[in-house]
Coordinates of C-alpha atoms and ligand atoms in Angstrom, one line a residue:
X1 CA 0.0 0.0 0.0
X2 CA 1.3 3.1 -1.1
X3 CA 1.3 5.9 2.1
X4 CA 0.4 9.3 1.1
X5 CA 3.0 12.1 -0.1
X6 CA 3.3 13.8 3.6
X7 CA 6.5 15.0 4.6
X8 CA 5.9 13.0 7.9
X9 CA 9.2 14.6 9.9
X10 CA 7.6 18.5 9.6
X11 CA 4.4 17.3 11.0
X12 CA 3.1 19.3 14.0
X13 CA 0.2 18.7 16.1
X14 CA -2.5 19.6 13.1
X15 CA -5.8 18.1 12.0
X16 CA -5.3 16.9 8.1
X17 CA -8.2 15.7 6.9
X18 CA -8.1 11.7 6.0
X19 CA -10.0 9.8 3.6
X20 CA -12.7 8.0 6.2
X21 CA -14.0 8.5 9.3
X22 CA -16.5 5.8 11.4
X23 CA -20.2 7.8 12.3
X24 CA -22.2 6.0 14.4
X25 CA -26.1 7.3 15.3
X26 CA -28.0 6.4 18.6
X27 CA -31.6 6.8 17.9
X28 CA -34.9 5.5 20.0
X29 CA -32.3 4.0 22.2
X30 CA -30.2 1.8 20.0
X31 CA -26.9 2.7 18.2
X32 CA -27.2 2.1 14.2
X33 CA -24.8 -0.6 12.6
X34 CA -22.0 2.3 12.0
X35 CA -20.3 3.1 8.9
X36 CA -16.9 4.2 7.6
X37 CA -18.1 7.7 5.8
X38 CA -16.0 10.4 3.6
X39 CA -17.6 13.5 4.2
X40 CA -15.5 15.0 7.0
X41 CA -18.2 17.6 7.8
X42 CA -20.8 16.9 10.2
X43 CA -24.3 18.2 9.7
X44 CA -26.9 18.4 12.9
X45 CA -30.0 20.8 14.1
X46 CA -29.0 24.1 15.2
X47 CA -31.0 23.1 18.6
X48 CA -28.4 20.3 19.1
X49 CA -28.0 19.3 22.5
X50 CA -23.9 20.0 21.6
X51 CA -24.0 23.0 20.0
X52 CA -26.5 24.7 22.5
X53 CA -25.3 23.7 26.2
X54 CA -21.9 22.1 25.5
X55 CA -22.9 17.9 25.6
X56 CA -19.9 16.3 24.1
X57 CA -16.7 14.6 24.9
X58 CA -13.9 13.1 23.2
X59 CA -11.1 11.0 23.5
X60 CA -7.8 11.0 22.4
X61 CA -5.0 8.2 21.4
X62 CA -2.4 7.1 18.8
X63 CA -1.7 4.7 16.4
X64 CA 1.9 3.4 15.5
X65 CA 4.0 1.7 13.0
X66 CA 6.3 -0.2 15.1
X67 CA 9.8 -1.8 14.1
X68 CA 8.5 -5.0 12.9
X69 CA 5.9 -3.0 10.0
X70 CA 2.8 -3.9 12.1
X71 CA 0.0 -1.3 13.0
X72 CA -1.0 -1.3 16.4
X73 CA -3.1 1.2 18.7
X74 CA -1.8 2.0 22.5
X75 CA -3.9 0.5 25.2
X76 CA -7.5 2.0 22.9
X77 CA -9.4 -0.1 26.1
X78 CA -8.5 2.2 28.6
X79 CA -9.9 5.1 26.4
X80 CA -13.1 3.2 25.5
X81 CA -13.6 2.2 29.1
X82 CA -12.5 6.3 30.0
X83 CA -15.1 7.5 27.7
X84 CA -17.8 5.7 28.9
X85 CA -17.3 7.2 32.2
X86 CA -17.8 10.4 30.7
X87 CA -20.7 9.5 28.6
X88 CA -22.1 8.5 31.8
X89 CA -21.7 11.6 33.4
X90 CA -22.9 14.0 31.0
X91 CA -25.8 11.7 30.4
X92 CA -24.9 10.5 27.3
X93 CA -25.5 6.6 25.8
X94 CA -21.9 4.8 26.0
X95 CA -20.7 3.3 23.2
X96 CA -19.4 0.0 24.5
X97 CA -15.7 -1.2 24.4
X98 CA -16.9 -3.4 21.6
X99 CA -17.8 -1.0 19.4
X100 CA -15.1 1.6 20.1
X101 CA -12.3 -1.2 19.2
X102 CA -14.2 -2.1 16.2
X103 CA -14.8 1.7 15.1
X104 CA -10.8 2.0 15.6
X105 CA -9.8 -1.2 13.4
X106 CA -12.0 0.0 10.8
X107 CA -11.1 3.5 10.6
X108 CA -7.3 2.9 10.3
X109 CA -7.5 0.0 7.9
X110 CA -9.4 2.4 6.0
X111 CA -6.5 4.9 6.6
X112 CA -3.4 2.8 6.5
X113 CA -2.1 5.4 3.7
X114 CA -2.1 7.9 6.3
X115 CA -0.5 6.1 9.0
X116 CA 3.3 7.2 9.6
X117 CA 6.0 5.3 8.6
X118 CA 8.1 3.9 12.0
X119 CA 11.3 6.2 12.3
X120 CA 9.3 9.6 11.0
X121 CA 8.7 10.8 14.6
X122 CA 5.2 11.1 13.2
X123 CA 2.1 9.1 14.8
X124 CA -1.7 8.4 13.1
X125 CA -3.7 10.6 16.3
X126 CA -7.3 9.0 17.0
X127 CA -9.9 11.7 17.8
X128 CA -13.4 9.8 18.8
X129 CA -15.7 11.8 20.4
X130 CA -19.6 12.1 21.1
X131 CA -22.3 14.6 20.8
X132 CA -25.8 15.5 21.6
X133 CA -26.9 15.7 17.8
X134 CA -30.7 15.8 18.3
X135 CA -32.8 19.2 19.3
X136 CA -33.1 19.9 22.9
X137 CA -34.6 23.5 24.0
X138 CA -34.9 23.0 27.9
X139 CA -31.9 22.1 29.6
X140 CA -32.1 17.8 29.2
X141 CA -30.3 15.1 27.8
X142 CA -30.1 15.1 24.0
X143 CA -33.1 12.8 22.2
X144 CA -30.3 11.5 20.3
X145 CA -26.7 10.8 20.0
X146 CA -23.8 11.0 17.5
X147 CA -20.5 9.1 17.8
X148 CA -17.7 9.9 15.4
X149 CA -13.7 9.1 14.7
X150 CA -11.7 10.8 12.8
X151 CA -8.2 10.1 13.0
X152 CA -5.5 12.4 11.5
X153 CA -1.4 12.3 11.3
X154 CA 0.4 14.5 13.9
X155 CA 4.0 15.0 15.2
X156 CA 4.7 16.7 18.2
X157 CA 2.2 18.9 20.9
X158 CA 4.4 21.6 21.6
X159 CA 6.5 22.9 18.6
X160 CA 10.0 23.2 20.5
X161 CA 9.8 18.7 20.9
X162 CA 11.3 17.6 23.3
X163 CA 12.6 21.2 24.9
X164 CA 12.2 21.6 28.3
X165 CA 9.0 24.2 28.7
X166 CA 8.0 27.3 31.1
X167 CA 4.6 27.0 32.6
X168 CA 2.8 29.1 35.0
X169 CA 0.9 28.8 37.8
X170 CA -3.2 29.7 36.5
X171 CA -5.0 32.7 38.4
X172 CA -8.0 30.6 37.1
X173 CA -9.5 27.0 38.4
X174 CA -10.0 24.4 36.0
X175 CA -12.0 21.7 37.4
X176 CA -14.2 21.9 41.0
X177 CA -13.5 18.7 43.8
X178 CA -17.5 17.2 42.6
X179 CA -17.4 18.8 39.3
X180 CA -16.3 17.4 35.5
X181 CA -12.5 17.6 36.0
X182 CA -12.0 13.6 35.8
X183 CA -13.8 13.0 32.6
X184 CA -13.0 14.5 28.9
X185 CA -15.9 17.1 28.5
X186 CA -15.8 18.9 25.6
X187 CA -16.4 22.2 28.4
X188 CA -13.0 21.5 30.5
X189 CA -11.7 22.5 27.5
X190 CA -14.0 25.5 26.1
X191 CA -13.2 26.8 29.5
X192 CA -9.3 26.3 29.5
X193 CA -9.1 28.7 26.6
X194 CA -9.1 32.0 28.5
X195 CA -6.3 31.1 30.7
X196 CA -4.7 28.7 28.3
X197 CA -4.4 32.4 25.9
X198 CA -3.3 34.3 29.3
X199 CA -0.4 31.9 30.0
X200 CA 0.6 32.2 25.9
X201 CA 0.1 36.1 26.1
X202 CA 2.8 35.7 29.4
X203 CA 5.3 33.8 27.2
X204 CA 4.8 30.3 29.1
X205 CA 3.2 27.3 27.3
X206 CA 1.0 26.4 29.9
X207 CA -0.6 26.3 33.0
X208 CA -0.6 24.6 35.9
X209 CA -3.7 24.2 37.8
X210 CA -4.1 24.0 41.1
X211 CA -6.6 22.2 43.3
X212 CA -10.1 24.4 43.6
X213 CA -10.8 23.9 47.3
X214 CA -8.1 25.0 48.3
X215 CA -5.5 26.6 45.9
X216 CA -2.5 24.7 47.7
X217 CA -2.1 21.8 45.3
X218 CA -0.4 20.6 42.1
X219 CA -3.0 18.9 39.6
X220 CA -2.6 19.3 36.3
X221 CA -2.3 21.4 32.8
X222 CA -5.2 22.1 30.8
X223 CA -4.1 18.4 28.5
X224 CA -1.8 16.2 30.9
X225 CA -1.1 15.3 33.8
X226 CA 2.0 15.8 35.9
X227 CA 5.1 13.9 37.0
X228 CA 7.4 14.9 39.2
X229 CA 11.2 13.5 41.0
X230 CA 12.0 13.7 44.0
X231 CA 15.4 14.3 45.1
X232 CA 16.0 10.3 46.4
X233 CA 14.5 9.1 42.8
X234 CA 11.0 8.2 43.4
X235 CA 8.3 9.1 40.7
X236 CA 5.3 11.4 42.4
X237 CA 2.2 12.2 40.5
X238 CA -0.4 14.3 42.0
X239 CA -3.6 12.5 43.2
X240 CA -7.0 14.3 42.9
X241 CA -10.5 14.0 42.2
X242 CA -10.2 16.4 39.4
X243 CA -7.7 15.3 37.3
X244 CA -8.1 13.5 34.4
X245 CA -6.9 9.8 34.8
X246 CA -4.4 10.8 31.9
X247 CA -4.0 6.8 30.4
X248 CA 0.2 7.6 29.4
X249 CA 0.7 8.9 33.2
X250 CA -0.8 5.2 34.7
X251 CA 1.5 3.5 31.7
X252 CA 4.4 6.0 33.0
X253 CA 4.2 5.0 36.6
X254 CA 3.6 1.4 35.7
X255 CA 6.8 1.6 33.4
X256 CA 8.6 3.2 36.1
X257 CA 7.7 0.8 38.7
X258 CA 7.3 -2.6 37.5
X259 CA 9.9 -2.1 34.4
X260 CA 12.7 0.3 35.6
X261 CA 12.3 -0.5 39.7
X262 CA 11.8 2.8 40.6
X263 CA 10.0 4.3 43.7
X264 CA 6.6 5.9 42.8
X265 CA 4.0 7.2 45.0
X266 CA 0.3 8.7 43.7
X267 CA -0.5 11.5 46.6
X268 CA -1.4 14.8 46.6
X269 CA 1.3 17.7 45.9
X270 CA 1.6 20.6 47.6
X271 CA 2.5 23.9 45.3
X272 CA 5.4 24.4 47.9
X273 CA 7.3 20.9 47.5
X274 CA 7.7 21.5 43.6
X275 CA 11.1 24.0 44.1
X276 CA 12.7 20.2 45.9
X277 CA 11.9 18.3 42.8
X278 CA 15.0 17.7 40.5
X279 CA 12.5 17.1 37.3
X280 CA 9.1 17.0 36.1
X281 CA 7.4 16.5 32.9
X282 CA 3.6 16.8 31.4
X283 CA 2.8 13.4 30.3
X284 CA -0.5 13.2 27.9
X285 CA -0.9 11.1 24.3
X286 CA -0.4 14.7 22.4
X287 CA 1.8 15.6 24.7
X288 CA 4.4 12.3 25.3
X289 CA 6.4 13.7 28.1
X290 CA 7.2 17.0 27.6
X291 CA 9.6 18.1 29.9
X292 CA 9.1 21.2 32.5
X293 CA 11.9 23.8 32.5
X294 CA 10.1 26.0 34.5
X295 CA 7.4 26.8 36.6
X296 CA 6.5 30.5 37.5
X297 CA 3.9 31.0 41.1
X298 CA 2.9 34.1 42.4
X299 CA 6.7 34.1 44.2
X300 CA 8.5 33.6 41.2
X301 CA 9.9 31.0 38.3
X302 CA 11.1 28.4 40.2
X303 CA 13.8 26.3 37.9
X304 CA 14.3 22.8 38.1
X305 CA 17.6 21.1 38.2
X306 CA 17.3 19.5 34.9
X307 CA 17.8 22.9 33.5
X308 CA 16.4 24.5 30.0
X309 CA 18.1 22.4 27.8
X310 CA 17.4 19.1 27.6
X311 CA 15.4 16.3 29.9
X312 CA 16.4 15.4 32.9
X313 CA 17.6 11.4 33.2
X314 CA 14.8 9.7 34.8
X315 CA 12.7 11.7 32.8
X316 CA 14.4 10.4 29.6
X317 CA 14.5 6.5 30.6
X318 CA 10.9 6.9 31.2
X319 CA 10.6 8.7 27.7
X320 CA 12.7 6.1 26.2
X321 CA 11.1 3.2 27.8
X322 CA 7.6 4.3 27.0
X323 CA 7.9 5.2 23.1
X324 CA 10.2 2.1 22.5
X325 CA 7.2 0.3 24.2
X326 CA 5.0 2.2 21.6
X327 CA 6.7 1.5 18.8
X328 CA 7.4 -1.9 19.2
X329 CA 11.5 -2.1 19.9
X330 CA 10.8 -3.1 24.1
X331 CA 9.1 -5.4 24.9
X332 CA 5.1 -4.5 25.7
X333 CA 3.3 -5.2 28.7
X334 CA 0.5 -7.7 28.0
X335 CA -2.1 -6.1 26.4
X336 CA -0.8 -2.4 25.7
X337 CA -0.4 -3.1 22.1
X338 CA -3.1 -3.6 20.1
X339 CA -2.9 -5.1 17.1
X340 CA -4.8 -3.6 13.6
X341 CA -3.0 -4.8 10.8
Ligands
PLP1 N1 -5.2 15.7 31.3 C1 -6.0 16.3 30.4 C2 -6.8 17.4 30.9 C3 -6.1 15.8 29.0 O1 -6.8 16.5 28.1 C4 -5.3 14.8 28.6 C5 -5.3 14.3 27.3 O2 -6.0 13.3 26.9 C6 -4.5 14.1 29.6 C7 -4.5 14.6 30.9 C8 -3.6 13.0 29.2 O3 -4.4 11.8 29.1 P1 -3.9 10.6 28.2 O4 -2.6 10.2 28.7 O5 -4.9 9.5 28.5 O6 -3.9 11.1 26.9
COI2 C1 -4.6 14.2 24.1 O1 -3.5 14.1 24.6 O2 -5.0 13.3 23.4 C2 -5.4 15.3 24.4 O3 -6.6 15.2 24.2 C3 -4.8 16.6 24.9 C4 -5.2 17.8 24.1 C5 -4.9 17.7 22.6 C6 -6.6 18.2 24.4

């Protein structure tokens, strides 16, 4: 199969278009057979339960080439079994696991052209997501339900790679201790963009939320979640109600643990104890690890030890470990790869 003429090492984190995506409608409370469709515009009621009080969500994950030619997908189950959380919570039908794997195969068989080549630092990004697509006036549940996935080639979140970035400490909240923060609703992200455009306008390439209650805790950017060093090695990532369970941070801590022997330890973490951390990163599926240079509070930037430059070296094994995992050159943990064509 021939791939597509896309100069797959310049690749940033943009949508391109690809020849199918997988549309799925849920109607008097069944979901239709699905079909792989080309029309990558999406045409619904102006009343639409989406488009009038924010009911949608999405998910996010990648698809690789690894060193032996086969496609696989990274752990999709976790994002099928993540999204039906949501969908439950914004009262929304799931789709089940079973169709969200099966809406996956089909959609990058149908897009192998489009799927990087292993080596091109380029990956094939999966973007499902679900909407209220019927009429709703009064404030209710959608009478019916859209699921889509689109899938489109990417290379990396932030433009500078792998260079260790400034963030900032957010004058706003993102997500309230009983409110939406652990599931991917389409509004944690609507309402990110105000202080998402502040940190930019500052110079820093993104925030750092702190815990609602109380304003006293680390939890996590507007896309990924947090991991930190301390200064005798172990691997700390904040714990919270309000975080998204990020699905490369649980794979990080497991790779850390159970593959590299390392200390970790999920807990919540105080603003203060970040200036005795010797490295962090932001770890997300767009986002890989991306390491933190930086972090600027209300007291000042606070630098870590791994410097501007370059990752720190725990941060690198675990970046190491993970994408070799990914792309098929160490060995996988049962189940993390799965298999497409
Ligand atoms: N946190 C937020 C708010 C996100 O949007 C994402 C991206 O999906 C993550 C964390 C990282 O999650 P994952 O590793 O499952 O992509
Ligand atoms: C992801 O990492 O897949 C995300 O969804 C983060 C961001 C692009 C919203």
């Amino acid at each position: 199969m021939d791939k597509k003429n896309i100069d797959w090492a310049s690749l940033n984190f943009t949508y391109i278009p690809t020849d199918y995506r997988y549309v799925s409608v849920y109607r008097d409370g069944a979901w239709d057979e699905g079909a792989l469709i080309t029309d990558p515009n999406v045409s619904i009621n102006e009343c639409a339960g989406a488009l009038q009080y924010a009911q949608t969500c999405f998910e996010g994950l990648k698809v690789y080439t690894t060193s032996d030619g086969r496609i696989v997908a990274f752990r999709p189950d976790l994002n099928a079994q993540r999204m039906i959380v949501t969908a439950e919570r914004l009262l929304m039908p799931p789709v089940s696991q079973e169709r969200f794997l099966d809406a996956l195969t089909k959609l990058v068989r149908a897009n192998l052209a489009y799927v990087p080549p292993f080596g091109s630092g380029a990956t094939l990004y999966i973007r499902p997501f679900l909407i209220g697509s019927g009429p709703i006036i009064g404030v209710a549940p959608s009478p019916e339900y859209t699921f889509r996935m689109f899938c489109s080639p990417v290379g990396p979140y932030f433009k500078d790679g792998i260079k260790p970035l400034r963030l900032q400490v957010s004058s706003y909240d993102r997500a309230a201790p009983k409110g939406t923060g652990h599931i991917k609703a389409g509004l944690n992200y609507a309402m990110s963009l105000f202080a998402g455009n502040e940190a930019k306008k500052n110079g820093f390439s993104e925030n750092v939320f702190l815990d609602a209650a109380t304003n006293t805790f680390v939890e996590e950017t507007g896309g990924a979640n947090f991991i930190f060093v301390t200064k005798d090695g172990t691997v700390v990532t904040p714990k919270s109600p309000s975080i998204l369970p990020s699905i490369t941070r649980r794979s990080l801590m497991y790779v850390a643990k159970e593959l590299l022997g390392m200390k970790t330890e999920e807990r919540p973490i105080p603003l203060k104890e970040i200036s005795s951390f010797t490295e962090g990163g932001l770890c997300g599926t767009a986002a890989v690890i991306s390491p933190i240079g930086s972090i600027t509070t209300q007291e000042g930037e606070i630098f870590l030890p791994s410097g501007m430059e370059e990752m720190g070296p725990v941060t690198r094994m675990l970046y190491e470990t993970l994408t070799g995992i990914q792309m098929g050159t160490i060995g996988a943990p049962e189940g993390w790869l799965y298999p497409i064509a």
